[in-house]
Amino acid sequence: MLPVIQIGHVALPTKPLILFAALYAGLWLAGREADRRGLDGERLWNAGFLGLGGGLVAGRIVYVLLHWSAYRSDPLAILSPKPGTIVPSAALAAGALVALGYLWRARSLNADAADAIALGLPLALILIDFGNLLNGDAFGVPSDVPWAIPLWGERRHPVQVYELLAIGIVLIVLWRRRQVARPGDLAWGSLLGYGLVRLIFEPFRAQSWVLTGGYHGVQILGLIAVLFALWALTRPRQPDTAV
Amino acid sequence: MRRLHGARWGLLALAAVLGFAWIQFSRSPAGAQEHTPAQGARVGLMAPDFTLSRLDGQPVSLSELRGQAVVLNFWATWCPPCRAEMPALERVYQAHREDGVVVLGVNQGETGAAVNPFLKEFGISFPVLLDAQGNVGRLYRVQALPTTYFIDRQGMIRDMVIGGPMSEALLQSKLATLLGE
């Protein structure tokens, strides 16, 4: 496992580095697809990096507000952020809002842009899963299957590998369909694929959100995403206009 | 058209039934995850136990501290960020020792002769253990100094910070979460 990369006296945590690499790779593929569709791929890059900046600031502000009693006496410490001192859910929500707000203002929030983003998203998720494997994060439940990997004192399902391969298949399918799919269908396809991954593989994760009765909360959300995406993908097509 | 409409709803119904069946089949036995947490040096796992000696030779085991919140700080005298965060660790220890908080310094690879003058210079009163061979550092996969683990009263790692120096505000915020649970 490689939780940090040591360069001289500087220790760089790999998790934020991989998250940044995932964002970069996802935006690269989304930007390429946007250009192919005649959109301005530069706008997706702008949206991505504005979202990153906005998300980090918002996540940090929420962390400081939640721990205001600690920061009140030392306001300069607010400017010294470290990994683990932002609220990820707030950062994610604010980052998405900033990115979508930028695209909306730039009049670039449409089905083609959603399709381009939908193509970049699985590539980003593949890198995140690779990072989880590297860090030993998002690990699997104990198992004695022949392909189990030793991790945290036990042999476990390599759930990071399952997800990485499954999302790889989603990416290949979307890539092959990108020229023939209706506008918006790649976005629904991406939601369908990721929903299926969560629905199928969530029970193999050791640290899962378990509800009363032993039900996995994320699995239920995955099923809702699958049904919603299927409903959208199978909606009747508009008949072609005869020329 | 009506047939296509029926097939669409049929597909959705089939997906819903298969999905629910898998959710039902794959649900966890109630409470299984809470009762069998694994041991390991990562957030969400039980902190691995160890025994090391204090500077006066008295052995201290992590398991003896169960019931108290533990700030486990891996450090060395030659490490500038470790030196910089020592006063904040001491202040936090003084402020919260009555609340059942223990700051435990685990020195990496040095002898008492090197560590003692440093502790006197900085007025450190929290317990410092000597990990001369670095065995506990390896057990906790310490790859950079300082590395700090925040362990709750049940012995579970709730948070960790790689690198430093940590500000007093950061330490207080992590402890507030630890003590609030």
mmCIF file of C-alpha atoms in Angstrom, chain B residues 21-179:
data_model
loop_
_atom_site.group_PDB
_atom_site.id
_atom_site.type_symbol
_atom_site.label_atom_id
_atom_site.label_comp_id
_atom_site.label_asym_id
_atom_site.label_seq_id
_atom_site.Cartn_x
_atom_site.Cartn_y
_atom_site.Cartn_z
ATOM 1 C CA ALA B 21 -34.237 -10.028 -4.974
ATOM 2 C CA TRP B 22 -30.476 -9.304 -5.002
ATOM 3 C CA ILE B 23 -30.834 -6.676 -2.262
ATOM 4 C CA GLN B 24 -32.766 -9.168 -0.136
ATOM 5 C CA PHE B 25 -30.326 -12.016 -0.814
ATOM 6 C CA SER B 26 -27.198 -9.945 -0.153
ATOM 7 C CA ARG B 27 -28.252 -8.100 3.001
ATOM 8 C CA SER B 28 -25.906 -8.260 5.984
ATOM 9 C CA PRO B 29 -26.749 -10.258 9.084
ATOM 10 C CA ALA B 30 -28.056 -7.644 11.552
ATOM 11 C CA GLY B 31 -25.221 -5.976 13.437
ATOM 12 C CA ALA B 32 -22.516 -8.204 11.925
ATOM 13 C CA GLN B 33 -20.308 -5.297 10.942
ATOM 14 C CA GLU B 34 -20.529 -3.648 14.343
ATOM 15 C CA HIS B 35 -19.547 -6.790 16.240
ATOM 16 C CA THR B 36 -16.536 -7.882 14.227
ATOM 17 C CA PRO B 37 -14.451 -4.824 13.376
ATOM 18 C CA ALA B 38 -11.071 -5.792 11.962
ATOM 19 C CA GLN B 39 -7.768 -4.535 13.348
ATOM 20 C CA GLY B 40 -5.607 -2.287 11.256
ATOM 21 C CA ALA B 41 -3.980 1.117 11.043
ATOM 22 C CA ARG B 42 -6.724 2.876 9.132
ATOM 23 C CA VAL B 43 -9.814 4.893 9.889
ATOM 24 C CA GLY B 44 -12.767 2.682 10.817
ATOM 25 C CA LEU B 45 -10.700 -0.250 12.109
ATOM 26 C CA MET B 46 -9.647 -1.173 15.652
ATOM 27 C CA ALA B 47 -6.242 0.259 16.562
ATOM 28 C CA PRO B 48 -3.643 -2.541 16.757
ATOM 29 C CA ASP B 49 -2.444 -3.114 20.310
ATOM 30 C CA PHE B 50 1.201 -2.683 21.299
ATOM 31 C CA THR B 51 3.370 -2.392 24.381
ATOM 32 C CA LEU B 52 6.305 0.022 24.631
ATOM 33 C CA SER B 53 8.356 1.487 27.455
ATOM 34 C CA ARG B 54 8.244 5.033 28.734
ATOM 35 C CA LEU B 55 11.482 6.892 29.316
ATOM 36 C CA ASP B 56 11.516 5.656 32.934
ATOM 37 C CA GLY B 57 11.251 2.043 31.708
ATOM 38 C CA GLN B 58 7.602 1.597 32.718
ATOM 39 C CA PRO B 59 5.710 -0.417 30.056
ATOM 40 C CA VAL B 60 2.500 1.027 28.582
ATOM 41 C CA SER B 61 0.017 -0.919 26.432
ATOM 42 C CA LEU B 62 -2.507 0.768 24.204
ATOM 43 C CA SER B 63 -5.179 -1.689 25.375
ATOM 44 C CA GLU B 64 -4.736 -0.397 28.974
ATOM 45 C CA LEU B 65 -6.065 2.948 27.769
ATOM 46 C CA ARG B 66 -9.387 1.526 26.540
ATOM 47 C CA GLY B 67 -12.157 3.793 27.817
ATOM 48 C CA GLN B 68 -10.093 6.923 27.113
ATOM 49 C CA ALA B 69 -9.726 8.846 23.874
ATOM 50 C CA VAL B 70 -6.134 8.546 22.614
ATOM 51 C CA VAL B 71 -4.165 10.908 20.374
ATOM 52 C CA LEU B 72 -1.335 8.673 19.116
ATOM 53 C CA ASN B 73 1.440 10.842 17.701
ATOM 54 C CA PHE B 74 4.462 9.306 15.917
ATOM 55 C CA TRP B 75 7.390 11.722 15.996
ATOM 56 C CA ALA B 76 11.179 12.229 16.205
ATOM 57 C CA THR B 77 13.347 15.034 17.554
ATOM 58 C CA TRP B 78 15.040 15.600 14.159
ATOM 59 C CA CYS B 79 11.701 16.182 12.383
ATOM 60 C CA PRO B 80 10.903 19.949 12.140
ATOM 61 C CA PRO B 81 7.065 19.662 11.840
ATOM 62 C CA CYS B 82 7.065 17.225 14.804
ATOM 63 C CA ARG B 83 8.919 19.810 16.895
ATOM 64 C CA ALA B 84 6.580 22.559 15.729
ATOM 65 C CA GLU B 85 3.394 20.758 16.770
ATOM 66 C CA MET B 86 4.627 19.588 20.202
ATOM 67 C CA PRO B 87 3.470 22.744 22.077
ATOM 68 C CA ALA B 88 -0.043 22.391 20.583
ATOM 69 C CA LEU B 89 -0.165 18.720 21.598
ATOM 70 C CA GLU B 90 0.890 19.648 25.133
ATOM 71 C CA ARG B 91 -1.752 22.387 25.415
ATOM 72 C CA VAL B 92 -4.466 20.042 24.158
ATOM 73 C CA TYR B 93 -3.329 17.372 26.630
ATOM 74 C CA GLN B 94 -3.475 19.851 29.520
ATOM 75 C CA ALA B 95 -6.894 21.117 28.442
ATOM 76 C CA HIS B 96 -8.514 17.691 28.039
ATOM 77 C CA ARG B 97 -6.746 15.229 30.354
ATOM 78 C CA GLU B 98 -9.597 15.614 32.859
ATOM 79 C CA ASP B 99 -12.050 14.670 30.061
ATOM 80 C CA GLY B 100 -10.340 11.315 29.604
ATOM 81 C CA VAL B 101 -8.001 12.254 26.754
ATOM 82 C CA VAL B 102 -4.493 10.796 26.569
ATOM 83 C CA VAL B 103 -1.858 12.139 24.213
ATOM 84 C CA LEU B 104 0.656 9.368 23.585
ATOM 85 C CA GLY B 105 3.876 10.289 21.820
ATOM 86 C CA VAL B 106 5.676 7.392 20.132
ATOM 87 C CA ASN B 107 9.230 8.394 19.350
ATOM 88 C CA GLN B 108 10.684 6.708 16.290
ATOM 89 C CA GLY B 109 14.169 5.204 16.416
ATOM 90 C CA GLU B 110 15.820 7.348 19.101
ATOM 91 C CA THR B 111 17.164 6.743 22.591
ATOM 92 C CA GLY B 112 16.166 8.253 25.919
ATOM 93 C CA ALA B 113 19.400 10.286 25.885
ATOM 94 C CA ALA B 114 18.238 12.128 22.749
ATOM 95 C CA VAL B 115 14.574 12.429 23.721
ATOM 96 C CA ASN B 116 14.841 13.570 27.366
ATOM 97 C CA PRO B 117 16.473 16.981 26.782
ATOM 98 C CA PHE B 118 13.915 17.693 24.024
ATOM 99 C CA LEU B 119 10.969 16.968 26.346
ATOM 100 C CA LYS B 120 12.482 19.201 29.037
ATOM 101 C CA GLU B 121 13.091 22.008 26.539
ATOM 102 C CA PHE B 122 9.472 21.940 25.347
ATOM 103 C CA GLY B 123 7.966 21.220 28.794
ATOM 104 C CA ILE B 124 6.209 18.069 27.561
ATOM 105 C CA SER B 125 4.258 16.245 30.275
ATOM 106 C CA PHE B 126 2.244 13.736 28.216
ATOM 107 C CA PRO B 127 3.568 10.163 28.120
ATOM 108 C CA VAL B 128 6.243 9.491 25.501
ATOM 109 C CA LEU B 129 7.153 5.935 24.515
ATOM 110 C CA LEU B 130 10.338 4.771 22.807
ATOM 111 C CA ASP B 131 9.952 2.724 19.623
ATOM 112 C CA ALA B 132 13.685 2.261 19.124
ATOM 113 C CA GLN B 133 13.361 -0.512 16.513
ATOM 114 C CA GLY B 134 10.424 1.158 14.749
ATOM 115 C CA ASN B 135 8.243 -1.968 15.175
ATOM 116 C CA VAL B 136 5.147 -0.039 16.236
ATOM 117 C CA GLY B 137 5.766 2.487 13.469
ATOM 118 C CA ARG B 138 5.716 -0.403 10.975
ATOM 119 C CA LEU B 139 2.600 -1.864 12.643
ATOM 120 C CA TYR B 140 0.885 1.515 12.085
ATOM 121 C CA ARG B 141 2.352 1.832 8.549
ATOM 122 C CA VAL B 142 3.974 5.138 9.399
ATOM 123 C CA GLN B 143 5.643 6.385 6.218
ATOM 124 C CA ALA B 144 6.022 10.046 7.109
ATOM 125 C CA LEU B 145 6.600 11.946 10.364
ATOM 126 C CA PRO B 146 4.639 13.207 12.106
ATOM 127 C CA THR B 147 1.676 10.870 11.735
ATOM 128 C CA THR B 148 -1.187 11.134 14.227
ATOM 129 C CA TYR B 149 -4.060 8.742 14.893
ATOM 130 C CA PHE B 150 -7.218 9.714 16.792
ATOM 131 C CA ILE B 151 -8.574 6.668 18.657
ATOM 132 C CA ASP B 152 -11.965 6.642 20.376
ATOM 133 C CA ARG B 153 -12.849 5.208 23.801
ATOM 134 C CA GLN B 154 -13.700 1.824 22.242
ATOM 135 C CA GLY B 155 -10.271 1.568 20.600
ATOM 136 C CA MET B 156 -11.403 2.366 17.057
ATOM 137 C CA ILE B 157 -9.372 4.715 14.830
ATOM 138 C CA ARG B 158 -11.671 7.618 13.974
ATOM 139 C CA ASP B 159 -9.283 9.889 12.112
ATOM 140 C CA MET B 160 -5.660 10.308 11.121
ATOM 141 C CA VAL B 161 -3.427 13.148 10.001
ATOM 142 C CA ILE B 162 -0.311 12.464 7.944
ATOM 143 C CA GLY B 163 2.249 15.249 8.140
ATOM 144 C CA GLY B 164 2.271 18.429 10.158
ATOM 145 C CA PRO B 165 2.535 20.659 11.967
ATOM 146 C CA MET B 166 -1.027 20.428 13.278
ATOM 147 C CA SER B 167 -2.459 23.625 14.704
ATOM 148 C CA GLU B 168 -4.125 23.603 18.115
ATOM 149 C CA ALA B 169 -7.422 24.415 16.378
ATOM 150 C CA LEU B 170 -7.105 21.346 14.152
ATOM 151 C CA LEU B 171 -6.363 19.151 17.180
ATOM 152 C CA GLN B 172 -9.315 20.626 19.079
ATOM 153 C CA SER B 173 -11.638 20.026 16.129
ATOM 154 C CA LYS B 174 -10.570 16.389 15.822
ATOM 155 C CA LEU B 175 -10.927 15.881 19.585
ATOM 156 C CA ALA B 176 -14.380 17.478 19.641
ATOM 157 C CA THR B 177 -15.521 14.855 17.132
ATOM 158 C CA LEU B 178 -13.833 12.096 19.135
ATOM 159 C CA LEU B 179 -15.317 13.170 22.472
#
